[in-house]
Tab-separated table of C-alpha atoms in Angstrom:
chain	number	residue	atom	x	y	z
A	1	MET	CA	-211.426	-24.733	-40.225
A	2	ALA	CA	-208.389	-23.768	-42.291
A	3	ARG	CA	-210.582	-21.603	-44.512
A	4	GLN	CA	-211.971	-19.779	-41.463
A	5	ALA	CA	-208.447	-19.136	-40.230
A	6	ALA	CA	-207.473	-17.784	-43.645
A	7	GLU	CA	-210.530	-15.513	-43.695
A	8	ARG	CA	-209.646	-14.129	-40.273
A	9	GLY	CA	-206.070	-13.547	-41.417
A	10	GLU	CA	-204.476	-15.587	-38.629
A	11	HIS	CA	-201.546	-16.606	-40.825
A	12	GLU	CA	-200.670	-12.974	-41.545
A	13	GLN	CA	-201.092	-12.171	-37.872
A	14	ALA	CA	-198.993	-15.187	-36.777
A	15	ILE	CA	-201.604	-16.135	-34.196
A	16	GLY	CA	-202.260	-19.833	-33.786
A	17	HIS	CA	-203.847	-22.183	-31.312
A	18	SER	CA	-201.728	-24.233	-28.934
A	19	ARG	CA	-202.341	-25.820	-25.535
A	20	GLY	CA	-202.141	-22.451	-23.806
A	21	GLY	CA	-204.603	-20.745	-26.149
A	22	ARG	CA	-204.006	-18.271	-28.961
A	23	THR	CA	-200.255	-17.720	-29.166
A	24	THR	CA	-197.318	-16.779	-31.343
A	25	LYS	CA	-193.922	-18.460	-31.277
A	26	ILE	CA	-190.839	-16.296	-31.408
A	27	HIS	CA	-187.877	-18.093	-32.961
A	28	ALA	CA	-184.531	-16.391	-32.451
A	29	LEU	CA	-180.799	-16.718	-32.964
A	30	SER	CA	-178.274	-15.115	-30.674
A	31	ASP	CA	-174.527	-14.711	-30.597
A	32	PRO	CA	-172.344	-16.082	-27.749
A	33	ASP	CA	-172.650	-12.725	-25.943
A	34	CYS	CA	-176.433	-13.252	-25.597
A	35	ARG	CA	-177.289	-10.579	-28.192
A	36	PRO	CA	-180.103	-11.536	-30.579
A	37	CYS	CA	-179.156	-11.689	-34.265
A	38	ALA	CA	-182.380	-12.770	-35.991
A	39	PHE	CA	-186.077	-13.246	-35.226
A	40	HIS	CA	-188.845	-15.174	-36.960
A	41	LEU	CA	-192.518	-15.512	-35.965
A	42	THR	CA	-194.769	-18.524	-36.491
A	43	LEU	CA	-198.188	-19.681	-35.380
A	44	GLY	CA	-198.371	-21.079	-31.852
A	45	GLN	CA	-199.006	-24.651	-32.976
A	46	ASP	CA	-196.226	-24.805	-35.590
A	47	ALA	CA	-193.281	-27.099	-34.932
A	48	ASP	CA	-189.843	-25.595	-34.357
A	49	ILE	CA	-188.341	-27.512	-37.273
A	50	ALA	CA	-190.789	-25.807	-39.673
A	51	ALA	CA	-189.347	-22.359	-38.874
A	52	ALA	CA	-185.717	-23.437	-38.606
A	53	PRO	CA	-184.756	-23.118	-42.324
A	54	ALA	CA	-186.285	-19.628	-42.575
A	55	LEU	CA	-184.413	-18.542	-39.460
A	56	LEU	CA	-181.182	-20.058	-40.764
A	57	GLU	CA	-181.439	-17.858	-43.876
A	58	LEU	CA	-181.378	-14.797	-41.591
A	59	ALA	CA	-178.356	-16.051	-39.652
A	60	PRO	CA	-174.936	-14.425	-39.881
A	61	PRO	CA	-171.879	-16.621	-40.563
A	62	MET	CA	-171.199	-18.965	-37.643
A	63	SER	CA	-168.966	-21.827	-36.609
A	64	ALA	CA	-171.620	-23.817	-34.711
A	65	LEU	CA	-175.379	-23.744	-34.293
A	66	ILE	CA	-176.779	-24.933	-30.979
A	67	GLY	CA	-180.414	-26.012	-31.106
A	68	ASP	CA	-182.820	-28.028	-29.025
A	69	LYS	CA	-184.414	-31.377	-29.865
A	70	GLY	CA	-187.220	-29.663	-31.765
A	71	CYS	CA	-184.704	-28.795	-34.502
A	72	ASP	CA	-183.458	-32.365	-34.921
A	73	GLY	CA	-183.908	-33.268	-38.572
A	74	ASP	CA	-181.579	-34.661	-41.228
A	75	GLY	CA	-182.438	-31.952	-43.759
A	76	PHE	CA	-181.859	-29.145	-41.285
A	77	ARG	CA	-178.573	-30.674	-40.144
A	78	ALA	CA	-177.460	-30.827	-43.785
A	79	GLU	CA	-178.351	-27.131	-44.275
A	80	ILE	CA	-176.246	-26.184	-41.239
A	81	ILE	CA	-173.274	-28.173	-42.533
A	82	ASP	CA	-173.681	-26.617	-46.003
A	83	ARG	CA	-173.343	-23.185	-44.384
A	84	GLY	CA	-170.017	-24.287	-42.895
A	85	ALA	CA	-171.221	-24.648	-39.310
A	86	LYS	CA	-171.329	-27.588	-36.945
A	87	PRO	CA	-174.793	-28.651	-35.699
A	88	VAL	CA	-174.929	-29.111	-31.916
A	89	ILE	CA	-178.400	-30.604	-31.616
A	90	PRO	CA	-179.336	-33.510	-29.323
A	91	ASN	CA	-181.112	-36.476	-30.883
A	92	LYS	CA	-184.833	-36.932	-30.451
A	93	SER	CA	-185.777	-40.092	-28.593
A	94	ASN	CA	-187.509	-41.627	-31.644
A	95	ARG	CA	-184.539	-41.115	-33.989
A	96	ILE	CA	-183.374	-44.261	-35.801
A	97	THR	CA	-179.849	-43.139	-36.720
A	98	PHE	CA	-178.180	-41.170	-33.957
A	99	HIS	CA	-175.771	-38.284	-34.572
A	100	SER	CA	-173.029	-37.401	-32.157
A	101	PHE	CA	-172.998	-33.965	-30.559
A	102	SER	CA	-170.894	-32.227	-27.952
A	103	LYS	CA	-172.677	-32.170	-24.599
A	104	ARG	CA	-170.156	-29.607	-23.416
A	105	ALA	CA	-170.958	-27.259	-26.303
A	106	TYR	CA	-174.694	-27.868	-25.801
A	107	LYS	CA	-174.439	-26.301	-22.345
A	108	GLY	CA	-174.078	-23.000	-24.194
A	109	ARG	CA	-177.765	-23.177	-25.157
A	110	ASN	CA	-178.608	-21.224	-21.997
A	111	VAL	CA	-177.520	-18.106	-23.888
A	112	ILE	CA	-180.748	-18.021	-25.927
A	113	GLU	CA	-182.808	-18.713	-22.796
A	114	ARG	CA	-181.210	-15.708	-21.087
A	115	CYS	CA	-181.850	-13.639	-24.195
A	116	PHE	CA	-185.572	-14.476	-24.094
A	117	CYS	CA	-185.756	-13.726	-20.362
A	118	ARG	CA	-184.408	-10.230	-20.935
A	119	LEU	CA	-186.697	-9.616	-23.905
A	120	LYS	CA	-189.741	-10.733	-21.951
A	121	ASP	CA	-189.028	-8.121	-19.302
A	122	PHE	CA	-190.882	-5.911	-21.776
A	123	ARG	CA	-194.566	-6.521	-21.125
A	124	ARG	CA	-195.420	-5.758	-24.733
A	125	VAL	CA	-193.215	-8.645	-25.879
A	126	ALA	CA	-194.285	-11.050	-23.138
A	127	THR	CA	-198.024	-10.622	-23.698
A	128	ARG	CA	-198.274	-9.552	-27.364
A	129	TYR	CA	-200.550	-6.548	-27.445
A	130	ASP	CA	-200.159	-6.101	-31.200
A	131	LYS	CA	-202.692	-7.510	-33.634
A	132	LEU	CA	-200.433	-7.648	-36.669
A	133	ALA	CA	-197.351	-9.825	-36.838
A	134	ARG	CA	-195.242	-7.070	-38.375
A	135	SER	CA	-196.077	-4.724	-35.459
A	136	PHE	CA	-195.233	-7.432	-32.928
A	137	LEU	CA	-191.957	-8.219	-34.713
A	138	ALA	CA	-191.116	-4.518	-34.702
A	139	ALA	CA	-191.761	-4.395	-30.945
A	140	ILE	CA	-189.424	-7.369	-30.462
A	141	HIS	CA	-186.719	-5.639	-32.496
A	142	LEU	CA	-187.125	-2.421	-30.494
A	143	ALA	CA	-186.876	-4.325	-27.210
A	144	ALA	CA	-183.725	-6.089	-28.457
A	145	ILE	CA	-182.168	-2.789	-29.482
A	146	VAL	CA	-182.897	-1.211	-26.104
A	147	VAL	CA	-181.761	-4.195	-24.035
A	148	TYR	CA	-178.709	-5.382	-25.957
A	149	TRP	CA	-177.439	-2.957	-28.542
A	150	ILE	CA	-177.754	0.456	-26.894
A	151	ASN	CA	-176.112	-0.448	-23.593
């Protein structure tokens, strides 16, 4: 099955299979003003923690990184701390050693949700018309420029 996927070029196209069908995950970072700073694409079935280090490399300097439970991992937390930021990530329910986090700061996670809502107002981003991942990523960047950076 993996060989068939490689022959079809699904990894280069960032199209994978998840519960909803053939999809692509958009991973993003935004600033406190809801403006996107970095994007990364992965296959639909890939876990969030798998894309987190690659996205962190694209991140500008920050004081804190707010993430959801899908980004809860000791290695990723250590990378955030090494960059001089504070991880604000809730613990997964199956975690053995719990880390403290600020529930008040975690309420700021709605910023990225609002960012995605505005980006998905563009039908091309919401439904992915592009075959190639680089074309789709370019469309996401164009939508972000129009929505956040031109206004």
